[in-house]
Amino acid sequence: MWRYILLVLVVAWLAGCGRSVDSRLASVNALCDSNEVDSAMTVLRGVCRDSLDEHNRHYYDLMSIKTRDKAYQDIATDTVITDIIDYFERNGSESELGDAYYYGGRVRREQGDAPQALDYFQKSLDALQSPEHLHRKGKIASQMGQIFLELYMFEQAKPKFQEAIAYQTACGDSVGLMYDYITFGENYKWLKQKDSAIYYIKESLNLAIKLNLSNIDIIECRTILIDCYLANSEYELAKAEFSKIEPYLNENYICNSTLATATNMYLYHNDLKKAEKLSKRLVESGTLYGMKFGYSVLVDIAEYQGDSKKAKEYNILYKECIDSVNKDTSKDAVIHQNSFYNYSLRERENLKLQEEQKHLQYTRNILISISVGILLLLLWMYERHKSLKRQFALQLSKLELIKVDTKERESLLISENSTIRTLKEQLSKRFQEIAINKSEDYQLSEIISTSSIYNKICDLLKEETLVLAEQDWTELDKIVNQAYPKFKTNLRIMCDSLSEQEYKICMLVKCKFGPKNIGQLTYRDKTTIASARKRLYRKFFLKEGSANDFDRFIYSL
């Protein structure tokens, strides 16, 4: 009898040992949670998966997905997440099951399967019941709200943001609370519940001021608040808020949405000169929606001033922007249609597509009519000018002289463009060499690592008192280009439309700061920094690439 009892106890003990997590994998998880992703990946590479027991093999696979997600690498092609979830549903602890469901949601979201992602996120929330997971649950609920917003499901987004706010209030996540307040306010704005929108945006603004966040966050809050006041016809309140952001409009960090709101305010007060100036800045921003809004205002101003020539030029550029925006909108519509497959809103999308087809058909008919008219006009002009050939012949000698001069100018321009193109090809070749040898160890220059400004930034990051003055950025720029003399020049060669904010991100990557620290120094979250790095790669190379691809390019300069 006792022999059987002892045998059962031994088997139970062995089973318990089998489910314990390898200390190396536990350290990988801890390093990921503290955003030390490079260290986590180094530790993970030192673990032989085949030497682990079943439980730790599944935990190894989970940590592999987690580290890649934290490092902003592609996880959309992952095929083992279902096996991981199945295993931890039967054998996992609360934390392990919560992680498995969460990264199931992350994988499905990257794959464009919004319904399945939402299901996994909800299961992760249900699995994480202990109080120490409140901060994590706030992030998950906020992410669910963001997915509903992307799907235009504003009523479904509302309770998720309320849930996120409750978790963040309970665990004291003030920064996350500030961002969720402003997103929640925008959600109410889409629902046309203007009073609620204004309330939550005010809460976000007050919290940003209380936390002493950067002007960027505070100005963003005030901009959305002004838009709400304008939509609510509360012009005096809008004017009062606008007076607080107007002195900052000439700063480089001011985003396009703020410039657009300021333009509307100037138009409302009939200050056409200032409205025209801001519209030109929007046009120069290079973003489709900024250019679209800027050109539309410039068309209206030109027509109001009776300058038909300018109005015509701006109108042509405006229509080009409309075409580009429509192409992007069409791509987004396909993605949304796939995501709506399991929801009742699919019919609304079908109606939307039908309306777009009608609009395209109407546009096509107009273009055909215009083309026929142009053809008839050209035939008439041909017949009319046939009789003037002799007069044109007398001007040929003058035209030949003009052509010679034009060819000389074109030759100089081609030579200049060829030089720039050669430099771009050399930089791209250097980047490809580094991209092939992924194991190359990028070492930070001693000039930078021993500089006072670098040490100051490191101290600020440790103390979490992230206030960098403009002279600090200037000093960092000076040190970086002292260490790497051609860094700024090569960046400008590769992309002559690089903004000041984008250049700052490039400098911080060159100094080997991680995504979290870059986000802190530029007052953005790390997800925004990841998107910015992907966008910059596309801006430099005119093709898609990962955030890590962009980092390797910066290291190559």
XYZ file of C-alpha atoms in Angstrom:
557
model
C 0.000 0.000 0.000
C 2.695 2.469 1.022
C 4.720 1.441 -1.989
C 1.939 2.616 -4.346
C 1.487 5.889 -2.445
C 5.235 6.550 -2.661
C 5.199 5.780 -6.392
C 2.329 8.244 -6.968
C 4.181 10.964 -5.020
C 7.374 10.393 -7.024
C 5.476 10.552 -10.338
C 3.708 13.741 -9.228
C 7.019 15.292 -8.193
C 8.636 14.388 -11.496
C 5.656 15.823 -13.414
C 5.946 19.028 -11.408
C 9.654 19.254 -12.179
C 8.885 18.723 -15.863
C 6.593 21.746 -15.859
C 9.090 24.072 -14.180
C 10.507 26.796 -16.433
C 14.189 26.692 -17.325
C 15.988 29.553 -15.525
C 17.495 30.793 -18.814
C 14.051 31.074 -20.419
C 12.731 32.796 -17.288
C 15.515 35.384 -17.645
C 14.597 35.863 -21.324
C 11.029 36.669 -20.265
C 12.228 39.104 -17.577
C 14.605 40.851 -19.998
C 11.795 41.244 -22.555
C 9.484 42.761 -19.926
C 12.197 45.281 -19.022
C 12.703 46.043 -22.761
C 16.277 44.693 -22.815
C 15.477 42.884 -26.039
C 19.037 42.495 -27.363
C 20.121 40.790 -24.158
C 17.036 38.557 -24.234
C 17.796 37.442 -27.788
C 21.420 36.730 -26.851
C 20.355 34.524 -23.931
C 17.760 32.744 -26.084
C 20.310 31.956 -28.775
C 22.407 30.233 -26.106
C 19.622 27.734 -25.300
C 19.477 24.467 -27.259
C 15.785 23.779 -27.840
C 16.280 20.059 -28.505
C 17.816 19.571 -25.060
C 14.672 20.845 -23.282
C 11.692 18.886 -21.991
C 8.246 19.256 -23.599
C 7.076 22.088 -21.348
C 10.215 24.154 -21.891
C 10.238 23.490 -25.645
C 6.807 25.107 -25.882
C 7.951 27.919 -23.578
C 11.058 28.366 -25.769
C 8.798 28.748 -28.846
C 6.677 31.287 -26.955
C 9.749 33.295 -25.920
C 11.004 33.182 -29.517
C 7.798 34.889 -30.697
C 7.921 37.342 -27.796
C 11.508 38.439 -28.460
C 10.847 38.868 -32.192
C 7.726 40.906 -31.485
C 9.603 43.081 -28.972
C 12.379 43.566 -31.552
C 9.779 44.616 -34.187
C 10.608 41.611 -36.361
C 8.062 39.837 -38.550
C 5.836 37.391 -36.633
C 3.043 37.178 -39.221
C 4.562 34.024 -40.740
C 4.574 32.146 -37.437
C 3.004 28.676 -37.653
C 3.504 27.244 -34.130
C 1.392 29.640 -32.069
C -1.651 27.318 -32.247
C 0.403 24.418 -30.838
C 1.730 26.700 -28.092
C -1.803 27.760 -27.107
C -3.103 24.169 -27.170
C -0.290 23.033 -24.886
C -0.562 25.831 -22.307
C -4.348 25.503 -22.201
C -3.711 22.026 -20.765
C -0.457 22.530 -18.830
C 0.280 26.245 -18.426
C 0.208 28.539 -15.426
C -1.887 31.718 -15.387
C 1.003 33.841 -16.645
C 2.037 31.316 -19.321
C -1.503 30.943 -20.647
C -2.007 34.715 -20.635
C 1.221 35.151 -22.626
C 0.235 32.398 -25.093
C -3.184 33.967 -25.765
C -1.690 37.464 -25.999
C 0.918 36.508 -28.597
C -1.720 34.499 -30.426
C -3.566 37.793 -30.747
C -0.413 39.635 -31.842
C 0.306 37.032 -34.558
C -3.272 37.071 -35.837
C -3.336 40.880 -35.878
C -0.145 40.964 -37.938
C -1.786 38.464 -40.308
C -4.797 40.797 -40.736
C -7.228 38.434 -38.949
C -8.845 40.993 -36.627
C -11.723 38.765 -35.356
C -9.356 35.980 -34.242
C -6.939 38.539 -32.744
C -9.760 40.047 -30.671
C -10.792 36.582 -29.492
C -7.266 35.743 -28.316
C -6.844 39.138 -26.614
C -10.107 38.624 -24.713
C -8.973 35.149 -23.617
C -5.706 36.662 -22.402
C -7.658 39.189 -20.303
C -9.784 36.373 -18.851
C -6.703 34.270 -18.043
C -4.797 37.023 -16.226
C -6.739 37.287 -12.969
C -3.988 38.190 -10.477
C -3.599 41.857 -9.399
C 0.028 42.039 -10.614
C -1.225 41.801 -14.217
C -3.288 45.038 -14.134
C -0.743 47.035 -16.148
C -0.592 44.287 -18.775
C -4.379 44.021 -18.941
C -4.642 47.778 -19.499
C -2.374 47.500 -22.561
C -4.347 44.524 -23.916
C -7.736 46.223 -23.515
C -6.366 49.392 -25.131
C -5.053 47.329 -28.061
C -8.500 45.760 -28.504
C -10.047 49.225 -28.573
C -7.554 50.278 -31.239
C -8.520 47.285 -33.415
C -12.212 48.182 -33.148
C -11.368 51.774 -34.136
C -9.467 50.516 -37.186
C -12.587 48.552 -38.143
C -14.833 51.620 -37.611
C -16.674 49.704 -34.876
C -16.922 52.667 -32.517
C -19.639 51.292 -30.233
C -17.610 48.112 -29.659
C -14.442 50.157 -29.033
C -16.062 52.198 -26.242
C -16.276 49.499 -23.509
C -12.739 48.336 -24.260
C -11.297 51.808 -23.711
C -13.355 52.095 -20.519
C -11.866 48.785 -19.371
C -8.332 49.916 -20.247
C -8.818 53.185 -18.338
C -10.040 51.257 -15.285
C -6.972 48.979 -15.287
C -4.563 51.883 -15.814
C -6.178 53.890 -13.021
C -5.897 50.913 -10.674
C -2.195 50.306 -11.367
C -1.210 53.994 -11.665
C -0.173 53.943 -15.326
C -0.584 57.705 -15.830
C 1.098 57.911 -19.245
C -0.990 55.056 -20.665
C -4.071 56.674 -19.116
C -3.309 59.979 -20.848
C -3.030 58.343 -24.271
C -6.196 56.270 -23.746
C -8.134 59.368 -22.652
C -7.298 61.123 -25.911
C -8.095 58.046 -28.038
C -11.343 57.543 -26.119
C -12.219 61.174 -26.818
C -11.597 60.668 -30.531
C -13.823 57.575 -30.397
C -16.643 59.710 -28.982
C -15.978 62.264 -31.713
C -16.609 59.560 -34.341
C -19.801 58.665 -32.469
C -20.802 62.373 -32.708
C -21.087 62.557 -28.906
C -19.291 65.886 -28.770
C -19.680 66.634 -25.061
C -18.157 63.297 -24.045
C -15.366 63.775 -26.599
C -14.526 67.199 -25.142
C -14.596 65.836 -21.577
C -12.081 63.043 -22.189
C -9.785 65.176 -24.330
C -9.746 67.766 -21.517
C -8.870 64.974 -19.079
C -6.013 63.925 -21.365
C -4.775 67.532 -21.620
C -4.897 68.073 -17.850
C -3.007 64.821 -17.259
C -0.352 65.696 -19.864
C 0.192 69.069 -18.154
C 0.270 67.441 -14.696
C 2.853 64.862 -15.861
C 4.912 67.695 -17.366
C 5.026 65.940 -20.737
C 6.506 67.526 -23.830
C 4.918 70.308 -25.830
C 4.266 67.741 -28.577
C 1.772 65.782 -26.454
C 0.174 68.893 -24.959
C -0.216 70.572 -28.356
C -1.714 67.376 -29.794
C -4.325 67.346 -27.006
C -5.135 71.025 -27.546
C -5.420 70.486 -31.314
C -8.032 67.741 -30.938
C -9.846 69.860 -28.354
C -9.981 72.802 -30.795
C -11.413 70.504 -33.499
C -14.127 69.387 -31.072
C -14.957 72.986 -30.165
C -15.198 73.931 -33.850
C -17.453 70.930 -34.556
C -19.603 72.026 -31.593
C -19.708 75.656 -32.873
C -17.984 76.849 -29.679
C -15.753 79.320 -31.487
C -14.692 81.415 -28.512
C -13.461 78.349 -26.615
C -11.647 77.198 -29.756
C -10.052 80.629 -30.053
C -8.908 80.540 -26.428
C -7.214 77.150 -26.880
C -5.712 78.210 -30.211
C -4.013 81.188 -28.567
C -2.045 78.714 -26.427
C -0.613 76.763 -29.368
C -0.221 79.614 -31.863
C 3.217 80.701 -30.536
C 4.578 77.206 -31.316
C 3.368 76.940 -34.932
C 6.785 77.739 -36.385
C 8.457 74.863 -34.502
C 9.625 71.904 -36.596
C 7.955 69.321 -34.361
C 4.444 70.652 -35.035
C 2.503 67.863 -36.780
C 0.275 68.242 -39.847
C -2.978 67.849 -37.903
C -2.082 70.895 -35.790
C -1.141 72.891 -38.903
C -4.470 71.942 -40.514
C -6.420 73.012 -37.420
C -4.495 76.297 -37.262
C -5.232 76.868 -40.960
C -8.957 76.430 -40.301
C -8.751 78.924 -37.449
C -7.035 81.511 -39.683
C -9.630 80.940 -42.401
C -12.396 81.400 -39.852
C -10.876 84.768 -38.882
C -10.260 85.612 -42.570
C -6.494 85.870 -42.062
C -5.684 84.569 -45.555
C -1.994 85.417 -45.428
C -1.302 83.180 -42.426
C -3.635 80.487 -43.735
C -1.745 80.458 -47.044
C 1.613 80.216 -45.238
C 0.518 77.189 -43.197
C -1.050 75.558 -46.252
C 2.274 75.765 -48.064
C 3.966 74.094 -45.078
C 1.419 71.290 -45.305
C 2.160 70.913 -49.011
C 5.892 70.748 -48.255
C 5.334 68.067 -45.587
C 5.293 65.347 -48.245
C 2.379 63.451 -46.664
C -0.611 62.737 -48.919
C -3.272 63.992 -46.539
C -1.248 67.058 -45.602
C -0.703 67.906 -49.286
C -4.361 67.253 -50.086
C -5.602 69.619 -47.371
C -2.941 72.233 -48.173
C -3.725 72.314 -51.906
C -7.493 72.476 -51.253
C -7.010 75.590 -49.098
C -4.619 77.174 -51.622
C -7.206 76.615 -54.375
C -9.899 78.352 -52.296
C -7.609 81.269 -51.423
C -6.508 81.741 -55.042
C -10.125 81.697 -56.248
C -11.116 84.171 -53.519
C -8.287 86.495 -54.593
C -9.264 86.132 -58.244
C -5.968 84.534 -59.287
C -7.334 81.983 -61.760
C -3.883 80.900 -62.950
C -2.744 79.888 -59.463
C -6.122 78.333 -58.724
C -5.795 76.153 -61.816
C -2.237 75.060 -60.944
C -3.176 74.219 -57.354
C -6.307 72.408 -58.503
C -4.261 70.085 -60.750
C -1.941 69.242 -57.841
C -4.934 68.771 -55.558
C -6.488 66.244 -57.947
C -3.202 64.319 -58.109
C -3.265 64.057 -54.312
C -6.895 62.916 -54.428
C -5.921 60.106 -56.822
C -3.100 58.965 -54.530
C -5.311 59.108 -51.441
C -7.993 57.112 -53.253
C -5.446 54.402 -54.088
C -4.421 54.130 -50.431
C -8.066 54.179 -49.378
C -8.809 51.342 -51.783
C -6.037 49.222 -50.222
C -7.356 49.951 -46.726
C -10.865 49.072 -47.854
C -9.707 45.597 -48.945
C -8.049 44.997 -45.570
C -11.143 46.185 -43.702
C -13.409 44.027 -45.835
C -11.399 40.914 -44.899
C -11.518 41.860 -41.226
C -15.279 42.436 -41.304
C -15.963 38.921 -42.625
C -17.352 37.641 -39.311
C -19.211 40.831 -38.366
C -22.567 42.248 -39.311
C -20.939 45.386 -40.728
C -19.941 43.588 -43.919
C -23.082 44.813 -45.685
C -22.137 48.407 -44.951
C -18.767 47.840 -46.590
C -20.444 46.354 -49.668
C -22.646 49.446 -49.965
C -19.588 51.615 -49.629
C -17.857 49.744 -52.448
C -20.959 50.100 -54.628
C -20.948 53.846 -54.073
C -17.276 53.952 -55.008
C -18.021 52.038 -58.223
C -20.758 54.524 -59.107
C -18.367 57.366 -58.444
C -15.686 55.718 -60.601
C -18.200 55.141 -63.403
C -19.309 58.763 -63.200
C -15.665 59.921 -63.249
C -14.921 57.611 -66.190
C -17.807 59.058 -68.209
C -16.614 62.588 -67.507
C -13.051 61.693 -68.560
C -14.293 60.111 -71.789
C -16.331 63.250 -72.578
C -13.338 65.467 -71.830
C -11.080 63.259 -73.991
C -13.504 63.476 -76.951
C -13.680 67.245 -76.518
C -9.890 67.541 -76.427
C -9.583 65.373 -79.562
C -12.040 67.581 -81.472
C -10.189 70.670 -80.280
C -6.858 69.238 -81.460
C -8.288 68.451 -84.912
C -9.594 71.990 -85.217
C -6.236 73.436 -84.118
C -4.428 71.193 -86.612
C -6.521 72.454 -89.536
C -6.228 76.048 -88.404
C -2.452 75.946 -87.952
C -1.864 74.175 -91.222
C -2.023 77.521 -92.984
C 0.565 79.015 -90.607
C 3.423 76.601 -91.367
C 5.280 79.105 -93.486
C 5.314 81.628 -90.671
C 6.632 78.992 -88.274
C 9.457 78.186 -90.685
C 10.764 81.746 -90.314
C 11.131 81.236 -86.560
C 13.044 77.927 -86.779
C 16.483 79.565 -86.711
C 15.633 81.335 -83.440
C 14.246 78.139 -81.968
C 17.450 76.251 -82.868
C 19.484 78.709 -80.794
C 17.119 78.221 -77.870
C 17.387 74.426 -78.213
C 21.191 74.568 -78.061
C 21.039 76.590 -74.843
C 18.439 74.180 -73.414
C 20.574 71.141 -74.253
C 23.524 72.668 -72.390
C 21.378 73.194 -69.291
C 19.981 69.664 -69.559
C 23.520 68.268 -69.864
C 24.562 70.005 -66.628
C 21.439 68.768 -64.846
C 21.992 65.169 -66.048
C 25.616 65.325 -64.856
C 24.542 66.541 -61.406
C 21.810 63.899 -61.124
C 24.300 61.214 -62.226
C 26.696 62.185 -59.408
C 23.913 62.004 -56.796
C 22.690 58.710 -58.225
C 26.234 57.261 -58.033
C 26.519 58.277 -54.375
C 23.126 56.691 -53.611
C 24.220 53.456 -55.321
C 27.438 53.377 -53.282
C 25.514 53.873 -50.023
C 22.977 51.202 -51.010
C 25.805 48.780 -51.895
C 27.437 49.383 -48.494
C 24.086 48.753 -46.782
C 23.567 45.502 -48.719
C 27.032 44.303 -47.637
C 26.138 44.907 -43.995
C 22.651 43.403 -44.411
C 24.219 40.146 -45.750
C 26.584 39.856 -42.779
C 23.957 40.104 -40.026
C 26.453 39.018 -37.408
C 28.572 42.142 -37.880
C 29.055 43.853 -34.495
C 28.278 47.536 -34.747
C 30.420 49.416 -32.240
C 29.564 52.928 -31.074
C 32.307 55.425 -31.705
C 34.357 56.351 -28.637
C 33.936 60.010 -29.591
C 30.221 59.643 -28.908
C 30.342 57.266 -25.937
C 32.758 59.572 -24.048
C 31.003 62.819 -24.962
C 29.228 64.897 -22.327
C 25.959 65.056 -24.279
C 25.798 61.247 -24.644
C 26.375 60.775 -20.925
C 23.804 63.464 -20.168
C 21.188 61.622 -22.257
C 22.017 58.319 -20.530
C 21.612 60.005 -17.128
C 18.272 61.507 -18.167
C 17.042 58.076 -19.273
C 18.036 56.561 -15.931
C 16.414 59.374 -13.936
C 13.391 59.488 -16.293
C 13.623 63.303 -16.446
C 13.483 63.457 -20.219
C 13.865 67.139 -21.036
C 16.229 67.773 -23.949
C 16.656 71.405 -24.925
C 17.245 72.432 -28.519
C 20.912 73.116 -27.764
C 21.224 69.514 -26.533
C 20.013 68.225 -29.904
C 22.441 70.625 -31.621
C 25.309 69.323 -29.491
C 24.338 65.683 -30.245
C 24.235 66.514 -33.972
C 27.724 68.036 -33.716
C 29.184 65.007 -31.872
C 27.594 62.426 -34.210
C 28.896 64.171 -37.329
C 32.293 64.604 -35.695
C 32.439 60.850 -35.105
C 30.938 60.020 -38.526
C 31.844 63.030 -40.754
C 29.665 62.019 -43.719
C 26.627 60.853 -41.704
C 24.361 63.863 -42.242
C 25.576 64.437 -45.800
C 24.863 60.831 -46.793
C 21.393 60.992 -45.236
C 20.560 64.103 -47.262
C 21.900 62.450 -50.418
C 19.665 59.418 -49.879
C 16.619 61.540 -49.008
C 16.446 65.298 -49.428
C 12.999 65.536 -47.767
C 14.066 64.298 -44.308
C 12.248 66.199 -41.538
C 13.943 67.406 -38.349
C 12.067 64.817 -36.252
C 13.087 62.013 -38.626
C 16.727 63.183 -38.497
C 16.623 63.021 -34.688
C 15.450 59.401 -34.866
C 18.333 58.637 -37.272
C 20.850 60.194 -34.847
C 19.473 58.231 -31.870
C 19.632 54.957 -33.846
C 23.244 55.796 -34.826
C 23.994 56.252 -31.111
C 22.586 52.708 -30.529
C 19.656 53.786 -28.377
C 16.857 51.200 -28.324
C 13.229 51.775 -29.506
C 11.994 52.446 -25.972
C 14.671 55.074 -25.269
C 14.136 56.705 -28.672
C 10.428 56.869 -27.884
C 11.168 58.487 -24.508
C 13.539 61.056 -26.004
C 11.118 61.977 -28.812
C 7.992 61.674 -26.648
C 6.534 58.805 -28.611
C 5.734 55.203 -27.683
C 7.935 52.427 -29.011
C 5.221 51.211 -31.468
C 5.269 54.632 -33.123
C 9.081 54.486 -33.284
C 8.913 51.066 -34.965
C 6.443 52.401 -37.552
C 8.632 55.475 -38.081
C 11.702 53.322 -38.757
C 9.797 51.173 -41.270
C 8.448 54.335 -42.904
C 11.943 55.842 -43.102
C 13.280 52.661 -44.739
C 10.540 52.953 -47.368
C 11.348 56.645 -47.790
C 15.050 55.931 -48.388
C 14.750 52.829 -50.587
C 11.220 53.100 -52.077
C 10.422 49.568 -50.920
C 9.194 47.828 -47.791
C 11.622 46.842 -45.053
C 11.696 46.090 -41.344
C 12.742 48.406 -38.532
C 15.925 46.333 -38.143
C 16.686 46.787 -41.862
C 16.550 50.544 -41.292
C 18.854 50.271 -38.244
C 21.440 48.327 -40.241
C 21.308 50.974 -42.965
C 21.956 53.740 -40.411
C 24.867 51.768 -38.956
C 26.365 51.518 -42.449
C 26.624 55.294 -42.915
